[in-house]
Coordinates of C-alpha atoms and ligand atoms in Angstrom, one line a residue:
Chain S
X1 CA -0.2 -0.2 -0.1
X2 CA 1.1 3.4 -1.0
X3 CA 0.2 7.1 0.0
X4 CA 0.6 9.3 -3.2
X5 CA 0.1 12.3 -4.2
X6 CA -1.9 11.8 -7.8
X7 CA -2.5 14.3 -10.3
X8 CA -5.9 14.2 -12.3
X9 CA -5.4 13.3 -15.9
X10 CA -8.7 13.7 -16.7
X11 CA -12.5 13.9 -15.0
X12 CA -15.3 13.0 -17.3
X13 CA -18.9 13.2 -17.0
X14 CA -20.3 9.5 -17.9
X15 CA -24.0 10.0 -17.5
X16 CA -25.5 12.5 -15.0
X17 CA -24.2 12.2 -11.4
X18 CA -21.2 9.6 -12.5
X19 CA -18.2 10.4 -13.3
X20 CA -15.0 8.9 -14.5
X21 CA -11.7 10.0 -12.8
X22 CA -8.4 9.2 -14.4
X23 CA -5.5 9.1 -12.1
X24 CA -1.9 9.0 -12.4
X25 CA 0.1 6.8 -10.2
X26 CA 2.3 4.0 -11.6
X27 CA 2.6 2.4 -8.0
X28 CA -0.9 2.0 -7.9
X29 CA -1.7 0.8 -11.6
X30 CA 1.0 -1.4 -11.2
X31 CA -0.1 -3.1 -8.3
X32 CA -3.8 -2.9 -7.9
X33 CA -5.8 -5.8 -8.2
X34 CA -9.6 -6.3 -8.9
X35 CA -11.8 -5.6 -6.0
X36 CA -9.1 -3.7 -4.2
X37 CA -9.9 -0.2 -3.3
X38 CA -8.5 3.4 -3.0
X39 CA -8.9 5.4 0.1
X40 CA -9.1 9.3 -0.8
X41 CA -9.0 12.3 1.0
X42 CA -11.7 14.3 -0.7
X43 CA -10.2 18.1 -0.1
X44 CA -8.2 20.0 2.6
X45 CA -11.8 20.3 4.9
X46 CA -12.6 20.5 8.6
X47 CA -16.2 19.7 8.2
X48 CA -16.5 16.3 7.2
X49 CA -13.0 14.6 7.9
X50 CA -12.9 10.7 6.8
X51 CA -11.1 9.6 3.4
X52 CA -13.4 8.2 1.3
X53 CA -13.3 4.7 -0.3
X54 CA -13.8 3.4 -3.8
X55 CA -12.8 0.9 -5.8
X56 CA -10.5 0.7 -8.6
X57 CA -12.2 0.8 -11.8
X58 CA -9.3 0.1 -14.4
X59 CA -6.0 0.3 -15.1
X60 CA -4.0 1.6 -17.5
X61 CA 0.0 2.1 -18.2
X62 CA 1.0 4.5 -15.0
X63 CA -2.9 5.6 -14.4
X64 CA -6.0 4.2 -13.0
X65 CA -9.5 5.0 -13.1
X66 CA -12.2 5.7 -10.3
X67 CA -15.7 5.2 -11.4
X68 CA -18.0 7.6 -9.0
X69 CA -21.5 8.3 -8.2
X70 CA -22.0 11.5 -6.6
X71 CA -24.2 11.0 -3.4
X72 CA -23.0 13.7 -1.2
X73 CA -20.2 15.9 0.2
X74 CA -16.9 14.1 -0.8
X75 CA -18.3 12.5 -4.0
X76 CA -19.4 16.2 -5.3
X77 CA -15.9 17.0 -4.3
X78 CA -14.2 14.8 -6.6
X79 CA -16.8 15.2 -9.4
X80 CA -15.8 19.0 -9.8
X81 CA -11.9 18.0 -9.8
X82 CA -10.2 19.5 -13.1
X83 CA -7.1 17.8 -15.1
X84 CA -3.9 18.8 -13.1
X85 CA -5.6 18.7 -9.2
X86 CA -3.7 16.6 -7.0
X87 CA -5.4 14.1 -4.8
X88 CA -4.2 12.6 -1.5
X89 CA -4.8 8.9 -2.1
X90 CA -3.9 5.5 -0.1
X91 CA -4.2 2.5 -1.5
X92 CA -4.4 -0.2 -3.3
X93 CA -6.0 -1.6 -0.3
X94 CA -7.7 -4.9 0.5
X95 CA -8.5 -8.4 -0.3
X96 CA -9.5 -8.4 -3.8
X97 CA -11.2 -11.0 -6.3
X98 CA -9.8 -14.6 -6.2
X99 CA -10.2 -15.2 -9.8
X100 CA -6.8 -17.4 -10.6
X101 CA -8.5 -20.5 -9.3
X102 CA -9.8 -23.6 -11.3
X103 CA -12.7 -22.8 -13.2
X104 CA -14.2 -22.1 -17.0
X105 CA -17.1 -20.0 -16.9
X106 CA -17.9 -17.1 -14.5
X107 CA -21.0 -14.7 -13.9
X108 CA -20.4 -11.4 -13.0
X109 CA -23.5 -9.7 -11.2
X110 CA -23.5 -5.9 -10.8
X111 CA -25.9 -3.6 -9.1
X112 CA -25.7 -0.2 -10.1
X113 CA -22.5 1.9 -9.0
X114 CA -21.2 -2.0 -8.0
X115 CA -19.9 -2.1 -11.6
X116 CA -17.0 -0.4 -10.9
X117 CA -14.4 -3.4 -9.9
X118 CA -16.0 -6.0 -11.8
X119 CA -15.0 -4.3 -15.4
X120 CA -11.4 -4.3 -14.0
X121 CA -12.0 -8.1 -13.0
X122 CA -13.9 -8.7 -16.6
X123 CA -10.7 -7.4 -18.2
X124 CA -8.6 -9.5 -16.2
X125 CA -10.7 -12.5 -16.9
X126 CA -10.6 -12.0 -20.4
X127 CA -6.8 -12.0 -20.4
X128 CA -7.1 -15.4 -19.0
X129 CA -8.8 -16.7 -21.5
X130 CA -11.9 -17.2 -19.7
X131 CA -15.4 -17.4 -20.7
X132 CA -17.4 -14.2 -18.8
X133 CA -20.7 -13.5 -18.4
X134 CA -22.4 -10.5 -17.0
X135 CA -25.6 -9.6 -14.9
X136 CA -26.3 -5.9 -14.9
X137 CA -28.7 -4.2 -13.0
X138 CA -29.4 -0.6 -12.2
X139 CA -32.6 2.0 -12.2
X140 CA -32.4 3.2 -15.3
X141 CA -30.9 2.6 -19.0
X142 CA -28.7 5.9 -18.0
X143 CA -27.7 3.8 -14.8
X144 CA -26.0 0.7 -16.9
X145 CA -23.1 3.4 -17.4
X146 CA -20.1 0.5 -18.5
X147 CA -22.8 -1.2 -21.1
X148 CA -20.6 0.0 -23.7
X149 CA -17.0 -0.7 -22.4
X150 CA -18.2 -4.4 -21.3
X151 CA -19.6 -5.3 -24.7
X152 CA -15.9 -5.8 -25.7
X153 CA -14.6 -7.4 -22.7
X154 CA -17.4 -10.1 -21.7
X155 CA -19.3 -12.8 -23.6
X156 CA -22.5 -11.7 -22.9
X157 CA -24.5 -8.7 -20.7
X158 CA -27.9 -9.7 -19.6
X159 CA -29.1 -6.4 -18.9
X160 CA -32.1 -5.4 -16.3
X161 CA -33.5 -1.8 -15.5
X162 CA -36.0 -1.4 -13.0
X163 CA -38.4 0.8 -15.1
X164 CA -37.6 -1.3 -18.2
X165 CA -36.0 1.3 -20.2
X166 CA -33.4 -1.3 -21.5
X167 CA -33.3 -5.1 -20.9
X168 CA -35.5 -7.1 -18.7
X169 CA -37.7 -5.1 -16.2
X170 CA -37.5 -5.2 -12.7
X171 CA -34.9 -6.1 -10.0
X172 CA -32.0 -7.7 -10.8
X173 CA -32.2 -10.4 -8.1
X174 CA -35.7 -11.5 -10.0
X175 CA -33.5 -12.5 -13.3
X176 CA -30.6 -14.3 -11.3
X177 CA -32.1 -17.7 -11.4
X178 CA -32.7 -17.4 -15.2
X179 CA -29.2 -15.6 -15.9
X180 CA -27.7 -18.5 -14.2
X181 CA -29.5 -21.4 -16.1
X182 CA -29.0 -19.5 -19.1
X183 CA -24.9 -19.3 -18.6
X184 CA -24.1 -22.1 -16.3
X185 CA -21.1 -20.4 -14.6
X186 CA -18.8 -22.3 -12.3
X187 CA -18.4 -19.3 -10.5
X188 CA -20.2 -15.9 -9.4
X189 CA -18.5 -12.6 -8.5
X190 CA -21.1 -10.3 -7.2
X191 CA -20.7 -6.6 -6.3
X192 CA -23.8 -4.1 -5.3
X193 CA -26.2 -3.0 -2.6
X194 CA -26.0 -5.4 0.4
X195 CA -29.7 -6.6 -0.1
X196 CA -28.8 -7.8 -3.8
X197 CA -25.4 -9.7 -2.5
X198 CA -27.6 -11.3 0.1
X199 CA -30.2 -12.5 -2.1
X200 CA -27.3 -13.7 -4.9
X201 CA -25.5 -15.4 -1.9
X202 CA -28.8 -17.4 -0.8
X203 CA -29.5 -18.8 -4.4
X204 CA -26.0 -20.1 -4.7
X205 CA -25.3 -21.1 -1.6
X206 CA -24.2 -24.8 -1.7
X207 CA -24.0 -25.0 -5.6
X208 CA -21.0 -22.8 -7.4
X209 CA -18.6 -20.7 -5.3
X210 CA -19.8 -17.0 -5.2
X211 CA -17.5 -14.1 -3.9
X212 CA -19.1 -11.0 -3.0
X213 CA -17.7 -7.3 -2.7
X214 CA -19.2 -5.5 0.4
X215 CA -19.1 -1.8 1.7
X216 CA -18.8 -0.4 5.0
X217 CA -18.3 3.1 6.2
X218 CA -14.4 3.5 7.1
X219 CA -12.3 5.5 9.3
X220 CA -8.7 4.3 8.6
X221 CA -9.2 2.2 5.8
X222 CA -6.0 0.3 6.5
X223 CA -7.2 -2.1 9.3
X224 CA -6.6 -0.3 12.5
X225 CA -9.8 1.1 13.9
X226 CA -12.0 -1.6 13.9
X227 CA -15.1 0.2 12.4
X228 CA -15.8 -1.5 9.1
X229 CA -16.5 -4.8 10.7
X230 CA -18.8 -7.3 8.8
X231 CA -20.2 -10.2 11.0
X232 CA -18.7 -13.8 9.5
X233 CA -18.1 -17.5 10.9
X234 CA -15.2 -16.5 12.4
X235 CA -16.5 -13.4 14.2
X236 CA -16.1 -9.7 13.0
X237 CA -13.8 -8.5 10.2
X238 CA -12.8 -5.7 9.0
X239 CA -14.0 -5.4 5.6
X240 CA -10.9 -2.7 4.3
X241 CA -8.3 -5.2 4.9
X242 CA -10.1 -8.7 5.6
X243 CA -12.3 -7.8 2.5
X244 CA -13.8 -6.0 0.5
X245 CA -14.4 -9.0 -1.0
X246 CA -15.7 -12.4 0.9
X247 CA -16.5 -15.6 0.2
X248 CA -20.3 -15.5 0.2
X249 CA -20.5 -18.8 2.5
X250 CA -18.3 -16.8 4.9
X251 CA -20.7 -14.2 5.8
X252 CA -23.5 -13.9 8.4
X253 CA -26.0 -11.6 6.5
Chain O
X1 CA 18.6 22.8 18.6
X2 CA 15.2 22.9 19.9
X3 CA 14.7 20.4 22.9
X4 CA 11.2 18.4 22.1
X5 CA 12.1 15.9 25.0
X6 CA 9.7 15.2 27.6
X7 CA 9.6 13.0 31.2
X8 CA 6.4 12.0 32.0
X9 CA 6.8 10.3 35.3
X10 CA 10.0 8.3 34.3
X11 CA 8.4 7.5 30.3
X12 CA 11.2 9.5 28.3
X13 CA 10.3 10.7 25.1
X14 CA 12.2 12.4 22.7
X15 CA 8.9 14.4 21.2
X16 CA 5.7 15.3 23.1
X17 CA 3.5 13.5 20.7
X18 CA 1.5 10.0 20.8
X19 CA -0.9 8.3 19.1
X20 CA -4.3 7.7 21.1
X21 CA -5.5 4.6 21.9
X22 CA -8.2 3.1 19.4
X23 CA -6.8 5.1 16.8
X24 CA -3.4 3.2 15.6
X25 CA -4.3 -0.6 16.9
X26 CA -0.5 -1.4 17.7
X27 CA 0.9 0.5 14.4
X28 CA 1.6 -2.6 12.4
X29 CA -0.8 -1.0 10.0
X30 CA 0.6 2.2 9.9
X31 CA 4.0 1.2 9.8
X32 CA 3.9 0.8 6.2
X33 CA 3.1 4.5 5.7
X34 CA 4.6 5.9 8.4
X35 CA 7.8 6.0 10.7
X36 CA 7.1 4.9 13.7
X37 CA 10.7 5.3 15.2
X38 CA 9.7 9.3 15.2
X39 CA 6.9 9.3 17.5
X40 CA 7.4 10.6 21.2
X41 CA 5.2 7.3 22.3
X42 CA 2.5 4.7 21.1
X43 CA -0.8 4.1 23.1
X44 CA -2.3 0.8 22.0
X45 CA -6.0 0.2 21.4
X46 CA -7.3 -1.1 24.4
X47 CA -6.3 -4.5 25.7
X48 CA -8.6 -6.6 27.8
X49 CA -8.0 -10.2 30.0
X50 CA -9.7 -12.0 27.4
X51 CA -10.8 -11.9 23.5
X52 CA -13.4 -9.7 23.3
X53 CA -15.6 -9.4 20.0
X54 CA -16.6 -5.5 20.3
X55 CA -20.1 -3.9 19.5
X56 CA -22.5 -4.9 16.4
X57 CA -21.8 -2.5 13.4
X58 CA -22.3 0.0 12.2
X59 CA -20.0 1.4 14.4
X60 CA -18.8 4.5 13.2
X61 CA -20.9 7.8 11.7
X62 CA -19.4 11.1 10.9
X63 CA -20.5 14.3 12.3
X64 CA -19.9 17.7 11.9
X65 CA -16.1 18.1 12.0
X66 CA -15.9 14.9 14.0
X67 CA -16.9 10.9 14.2
X68 CA -19.2 8.8 16.5
X69 CA -18.1 5.5 17.2
X70 CA -18.7 2.7 19.1
X71 CA -16.1 0.1 18.5
X72 CA -16.5 -1.4 22.1
X73 CA -13.0 -3.1 23.2
X74 CA -12.6 -5.8 20.3
X75 CA -9.2 -6.9 21.1
X76 CA -7.6 -10.4 21.2
X77 CA -7.0 -10.5 25.0
X78 CA -3.9 -9.5 26.8
X79 CA -1.7 -13.0 26.1
X80 CA -2.1 -12.7 22.5
X81 CA -1.2 -9.0 22.7
X82 CA 2.2 -10.0 24.7
X83 CA 3.1 -12.5 21.9
X84 CA 2.4 -10.6 18.8
X85 CA 2.0 -7.3 18.9
X86 CA 4.5 -6.2 21.8
X87 CA 7.6 -7.7 20.3
X88 CA 6.4 -5.7 17.3
X89 CA 6.1 -2.7 18.9
X90 CA 9.4 -3.0 20.8
X91 CA 11.3 -2.9 17.2
X92 CA 10.8 0.9 16.9
X93 CA 12.6 2.0 20.1
X94 CA 9.8 4.4 21.4
X95 CA 7.8 4.0 24.6
X96 CA 4.8 1.6 24.4
X97 CA 2.1 2.6 26.5
X98 CA -0.5 0.0 26.9
X99 CA -4.4 1.1 27.1
X100 CA -5.9 -1.5 29.8
X101 CA -9.8 -1.9 30.2
X102 CA -12.0 -4.2 32.2
X103 CA -15.6 -5.1 33.6
X104 CA -14.0 -5.1 37.3
X105 CA -11.4 -3.9 39.6
X106 CA -10.3 -7.7 39.2
X107 CA -9.7 -7.5 35.7
X108 CA -7.9 -4.1 35.5
X109 CA -5.5 -5.7 38.1
X110 CA -4.9 -8.8 36.3
X111 CA -4.1 -7.0 32.8
X112 CA -2.1 -4.2 34.2
X113 CA 0.1 -6.7 36.5
X114 CA 0.6 -9.1 33.3
X115 CA 2.1 -5.9 31.1
X116 CA 3.8 -4.4 34.1
X117 CA 5.6 -7.8 34.6
X118 CA 6.5 -7.5 30.6
X119 CA 7.9 -4.1 31.3
X120 CA 6.0 -2.3 28.9
X121 CA 6.5 1.4 29.3
X122 CA 3.4 2.7 30.9
X123 CA 0.0 1.2 31.2
X124 CA -3.1 3.6 30.8
X125 CA -6.0 2.9 32.5
X126 CA -9.1 3.3 30.2
X127 CA -11.7 4.3 32.9
X128 CA -13.6 6.3 30.9
X129 CA -14.5 3.9 27.8
X130 CA -18.6 5.0 26.8
X131 CA -18.7 2.1 24.6
X132 CA -19.1 -1.1 26.9
X133 CA -22.3 -1.8 29.4
X134 CA -19.9 -2.5 32.3
X135 CA -16.7 -1.3 33.7
X136 CA -15.1 1.2 31.5
X137 CA -17.3 4.9 31.8
X138 CA -18.6 3.7 35.1
X139 CA -15.7 3.7 36.9
X140 CA -14.6 7.2 35.1
X141 CA -17.7 8.8 36.4
X142 CA -17.5 8.1 39.9
X143 CA -15.0 9.7 41.8
X144 CA -15.1 7.0 44.5
X145 CA -14.8 3.9 42.0
X146 CA -11.7 5.9 40.3
X147 CA -9.8 5.6 43.4
X148 CA -10.6 2.0 44.0
X149 CA -9.8 1.0 40.7
X150 CA -6.4 3.0 40.6
X151 CA -5.3 2.3 44.1
X152 CA -5.8 -1.4 43.4
X153 CA -3.7 -1.3 40.3
X154 CA -1.0 0.8 41.3
X155 CA 0.0 -1.8 44.1
X156 CA 0.1 -4.3 41.2
X157 CA 2.3 -2.9 38.9
X158 CA 6.0 -1.2 38.8
X159 CA 5.7 0.9 36.1
X160 CA 4.1 4.2 35.6
X161 CA 0.5 4.3 35.8
X162 CA -1.6 7.0 33.4
X163 CA -5.3 7.0 34.2
X164 CA -7.4 8.2 30.9
X165 CA -10.2 10.6 32.4
X166 CA -13.7 10.5 30.6
X167 CA -15.2 14.1 29.9
X168 CA -18.8 13.0 30.7
X169 CA -18.6 14.2 34.1
X170 CA -20.1 17.4 35.6
X171 CA -17.0 18.2 37.4
X172 CA -13.8 16.7 35.6
X173 CA -11.2 18.1 38.5
X174 CA -13.0 16.1 41.2
X175 CA -12.2 13.1 39.0
X176 CA -8.6 14.1 38.3
X177 CA -7.8 14.7 42.2
X178 CA -9.3 11.4 43.2
X179 CA -7.1 9.5 40.5
X180 CA -3.9 11.5 41.8
X181 CA -4.7 10.6 45.0
X182 CA -5.0 7.5 44.6
X183 CA -1.8 6.8 42.9
X184 CA -1.6 8.2 39.3
X185 CA 1.4 9.0 38.3
X186 CA -0.1 10.8 35.1
X187 CA -3.6 11.9 33.4
X188 CA -4.6 11.6 30.2
X189 CA -7.9 13.3 28.9
X190 CA -10.1 13.4 27.4
X191 CA -11.8 10.5 25.8
X192 CA -14.6 10.8 23.9
X193 CA -17.6 12.3 24.2
X194 CA -20.7 10.7 24.4
X195 CA -23.2 11.7 21.4
X196 CA -26.2 10.5 19.1
X197 CA -27.2 10.8 15.9
X198 CA -30.6 9.9 13.8
X199 CA -31.0 8.9 10.2
X200 CA -33.9 11.0 9.8
X201 CA -35.0 8.7 6.4
X202 CA -34.8 5.6 8.3
X203 CA -35.8 6.9 12.1
X204 CA -32.9 4.8 13.2
X205 CA -29.8 5.5 15.3
X206 CA -26.5 5.8 13.2
X207 CA -24.9 3.3 15.3
X208 CA -26.3 0.1 16.4
X209 CA -25.4 0.7 20.4
X210 CA -27.6 4.1 19.8
X211 CA -25.4 6.2 21.4
X212 CA -21.6 6.4 21.0
X213 CA -18.2 8.3 21.6
X214 CA -17.8 11.7 19.8
X215 CA -14.1 12.4 18.9
X216 CA -12.1 14.6 16.3
X217 CA -12.1 18.7 16.0
X218 CA -15.7 19.0 17.1
X219 CA -14.6 18.2 20.8
X220 CA -11.1 20.1 20.9
X221 CA -12.8 23.4 22.8
X222 CA -13.9 20.9 25.5
X223 CA -10.9 19.0 25.8
X224 CA -8.5 22.3 26.1
X225 CA -11.2 23.6 28.5
X226 CA -10.8 20.2 30.7
X227 CA -7.2 20.1 30.3
X228 CA -6.7 23.8 31.6
X229 CA -8.8 22.8 34.7
X230 CA -7.2 19.9 35.4
X231 CA -3.7 21.2 35.4
X232 CA -4.9 23.7 37.7
X233 CA -6.0 21.1 40.1
X234 CA -3.3 18.4 40.3
X235 CA 0.4 18.6 40.0
X236 CA 0.9 15.7 37.9
X237 CA 1.7 15.6 34.4
X238 CA -0.9 15.9 31.8
X239 CA -1.3 14.1 28.5
X240 CA -3.9 16.5 26.4
X241 CA -5.9 15.2 23.5
X242 CA -9.2 15.7 21.5
X243 CA -9.3 16.9 18.1
X244 CA -5.7 17.5 17.3
X245 CA -5.1 17.5 13.9
X246 CA -2.1 19.9 13.2
X247 CA 1.0 21.9 15.1
X248 CA -1.0 24.6 16.4
X249 CA -3.9 22.7 17.6
X250 CA -1.2 20.6 20.1
X251 CA 0.4 24.2 21.0
X252 CA -2.9 25.1 22.4
X253 CA -3.0 21.8 24.6
X254 CA 0.6 22.5 25.7
X255 CA -0.7 26.0 26.4
X256 CA -3.3 24.8 28.4
X257 CA -0.8 22.9 30.9
X258 CA -0.5 19.6 29.2
X259 CA 2.9 18.2 29.2
X260 CA 2.3 15.7 26.0
X261 CA -0.4 15.5 23.6
X262 CA -2.0 12.5 21.5
X263 CA -3.2 12.4 17.8
X264 CA -6.4 10.3 17.6
X265 CA -8.9 11.2 14.8
X266 CA -6.8 13.0 12.6
X267 CA -4.5 9.8 11.7
X268 CA -7.5 8.6 9.8
X269 CA -7.4 11.5 7.7
X270 CA -3.6 11.9 7.4
X271 CA -1.4 8.7 8.6
X272 CA 1.4 11.2 8.8
X273 CA -0.3 13.8 11.2
X274 CA 1.8 12.9 14.2
X275 CA 5.3 13.4 12.6
X276 CA 4.1 16.6 10.5
X277 CA 2.8 18.0 14.1
X278 CA 6.3 17.0 15.8
X279 CA 7.9 19.1 12.8
X280 CA 5.4 21.8 13.1
X281 CA 6.2 22.1 17.0
X282 CA 9.6 22.8 16.6
X283 CA 9.0 25.3 13.8
X284 CA 6.7 27.1 16.4
X285 CA 9.2 26.9 18.8
X286 CA 11.8 28.2 16.9
X287 CA 9.6 30.7 15.2
X288 CA 9.0 32.3 18.8
X289 CA 12.7 32.2 20.2
X290 CA 12.1 29.2 22.7
X291 CA 14.8 26.5 22.9
X292 CA 12.5 23.9 25.2
X293 CA 8.8 22.6 24.6
X294 CA 8.6 23.0 28.2
X295 CA 9.1 26.6 28.3
X296 CA 5.1 26.9 27.0
X297 CA 3.7 24.3 28.9
X298 CA 0.8 26.0 30.8
X299 CA 1.7 29.6 30.0
X300 CA -1.9 30.3 28.7
X301 CA -2.6 33.9 30.2
X302 CA -6.0 33.4 31.5
Ligands
LIG1 C1 -14.6 -0.8 -0.7 C2 -15.7 0.3 -1.3 C3 -15.7 0.7 -2.4 C4 -16.3 1.6 -2.7 N1 -16.1 2.0 -4.4 C5 -17.2 2.7 -4.7 C6 -17.2 3.2 -6.3 O1 -16.4 2.4 -7.0 N2 -17.8 4.1 -7.0 C7 -18.8 4.8 -6.0 O2 -19.5 5.9 -6.3 N3 -18.6 4.6 -4.7 C8 -18.1 3.5 -4.1 N4 -18.2 3.6 -2.9 C9 -19.1 4.1 -1.9 C10 -18.4 5.5 -1.6 O3 -17.6 5.0 -0.5 C11 -19.4 6.3 -1.1 O4 -20.4 6.4 -1.7 C12 -18.9 7.6 -0.7 O5 -18.2 7.3 0.6 C13 -20.2 8.6 -0.4 O6 -19.0 9.7 0.0 P1 -20.0 11.3 -0.1 O7 -19.2 12.2 0.8 O8 -20.4 11.7 -1.2 O9 -21.4 11.2 0.8 P2 -21.6 11.1 2.4 O10 -22.0 13.1 2.1 O11 -20.8 11.1 3.3 O12 -23.0 10.7 2.4 C14 -24.0 10.2 1.1 C15 -24.3 9.2 1.4 O13 -23.5 8.0 1.3 C16 -24.1 7.1 1.9 N5 -22.3 6.7 2.5 C17 -21.3 7.4 2.9 N6 -20.0 6.7 2.8 C18 -20.4 5.4 2.5 C19 -19.9 4.2 2.6 N7 -18.2 4.0 2.7 N8 -20.5 3.0 1.9 C20 -21.6 3.2 1.4 N9 -22.3 4.5 1.6 C21 -21.7 5.3 2.3 C22 -24.1 7.6 3.3 O14 -24.6 7.0 4.4 C23 -24.9 8.9 2.9 O15 -26.7 8.2 2.7 C24 -17.4 2.3 -2.2 C25 -17.4 1.6 -1.1 C26 -16.6 0.9 -0.1 C27 -16.7 0.6 1.2
LIG2 C1 -12.1 4.7 16.7 C2 -11.9 5.0 18.0 C3 -11.4 3.9 19.1 C4 -11.0 4.7 20.3 N1 -10.9 3.5 21.4 C5 -10.2 4.0 22.3 C6 -9.7 2.7 23.2 O1 -9.8 1.6 23.0 N2 -9.1 3.2 24.6 C7 -9.0 4.6 25.2 O2 -8.7 4.7 26.0 N3 -9.6 5.5 23.9 C8 -10.0 5.2 23.0 N4 -10.8 5.8 21.9 C9 -10.2 7.7 22.4 C10 -9.4 8.4 21.7 O3 -8.1 7.7 22.3 C11 -9.1 9.6 22.4 O4 -9.2 10.0 23.7 C12 -10.3 10.5 21.9 O5 -10.6 9.9 20.3 C13 -10.0 11.9 21.6 O6 -8.7 12.4 20.6 P1 -9.2 12.8 19.3 O7 -10.5 13.5 19.1 O8 -7.8 13.2 18.6 O9 -9.5 11.6 18.4 C14 -10.9 5.7 20.4 C15 -10.9 6.9 19.8 C16 -11.9 6.8 18.4 C17 -12.0 7.5 17.5
LIG3 S1 -11.6 1.4 8.1 FE1 -10.5 1.2 10.3 S2 -10.5 -1.1 10.6 FE2 -11.4 -0.6 8.4

């Protein structure tokens, strides 16, 4: 893990309320693995003081991307950055997805902004020559921000929107069974709202291995303060460094 | 050369800046990105006799200029601390002060004795944790109970005894006097201030434990006031803390009468906060023409 002053190379508005920040840091770009995150100081302010965690979304040569949904003060600050600005970042942090194991075909399940780390994972899986399918849900067509990027990386995307403006209409979890039957995967990787993760975990329990990326509010982000714990079969574990990716069978929901 | 060294009842520190209990674990995590050997001292997360699970999540909320936490006393127990963490901390050649918590006097005594036998540099009695049902703050908000636990531990150990006071009392000087009369060599203050937040959409408290402990810049004026009051009431050295983010904040505590200071919540934003404060203090003293840190302690013109 490093602490760096990363330069903003670009800040692109993907759709209303979602930004893609490209940050220069060869250390982080080189070391980051899919599912790991960076802990970002959102301005030198005194009113709100904690860093904010964001998944590494993609890496390039010497830089990496964050995909940021604007929900509050910190993300608003990040959405207003301009190229050349500097950001205080710690990372890469945490245990990412374990994707080197012995499997052929995976299904990646993304709810909303939970797509961020899964694009990185999909790219790595393609490099490894694995067959990868994607179940992707959001509120509206606009919310499926990575649809175009994914089309070149995975075999097939199964899209679901709550308002039916694209793909199937409803909640992603209502279509999980259908997608599972269609692709018949032997690995599941999921990231999104906790309720979605819980349902995915329950539907796969005892069938194929499933890994989920959890979210918690974080203070230190490096394993020291014990504020980010989740309940697991081995007791409380820290989402920041024991996760954020856990084997779904470990989690007590 | 500016002399930053301080002596806290025999704990010799090369500068007055330590890291506050619970915000730095046992240093391992931070050692990757900051140089522990430059710190005045490390204060560990609370250690209890047996392993503790801590409180249910959510355990943290951000509040204006602060955070509210309810970690509880999650730790692996004193045996595991002595086996795994103490040898690691010893590698940095700085004083190691161990924060001790318990449900009853026997537990405080048993843990402190083990630590004293292992020759830690100091024991800090946490009689002020707002996040446990028994023990903790109960001891720290009752002057008679403070005296009982402090004198019992004092008899059992051979290393300096620091007592960490709770701000959740009407008269902090009463607790301070009681602790000192019972044998405290050093006082540290303040622990977190009891607080609560409510999510106005879900109508639920922000923390699973409903109330928690407030820390960060939001509590600094309370902490400075309490350090100032206690400095006038007792003779022992004081470790001041509460919302220290930069060197000027530390200077406030020194002027109020603290001999040393601790950095807590600020570590979360800036893992090098303590190191920057050490440099900043040196610059501050040089700028004002002082040669040693002791020259400004308690010098507020109130
Ligand atoms: C490991 C990890 C990876 C993440 N990756 C991404 C990512 O790639 N892209 C992205 O847009 N977001 C991601 N998040 C969520 C992101 O950290 C929060 O949205 C962000 O911290 C909100 O900050 P804010 O100051 O804008 O919001 P605030 O003003 O603090 O709060 C606005 C709302 O966001 C909620 N919130 C605050 N912090 C968190 C948090 N840590 N997790 C969940 N909700 C929170 C608050 O409860 C509140 O409802 C990730 C979170 C974690 C833990
Ligand atoms: C996450 C967290 C955990 C803490 N754990 C302990 C603890 O185990 N023992 C203790 O005496 N104080 C504990 N404290 C209190 C701090 O040591 C310190 O007294 C308080 O936070 C005020 O300082 P600050 O504003 O610089 O953080 C904790 C504080 C925080 C924020
Ligand atoms: S955020 Fe501090 S331990 Fe995870």
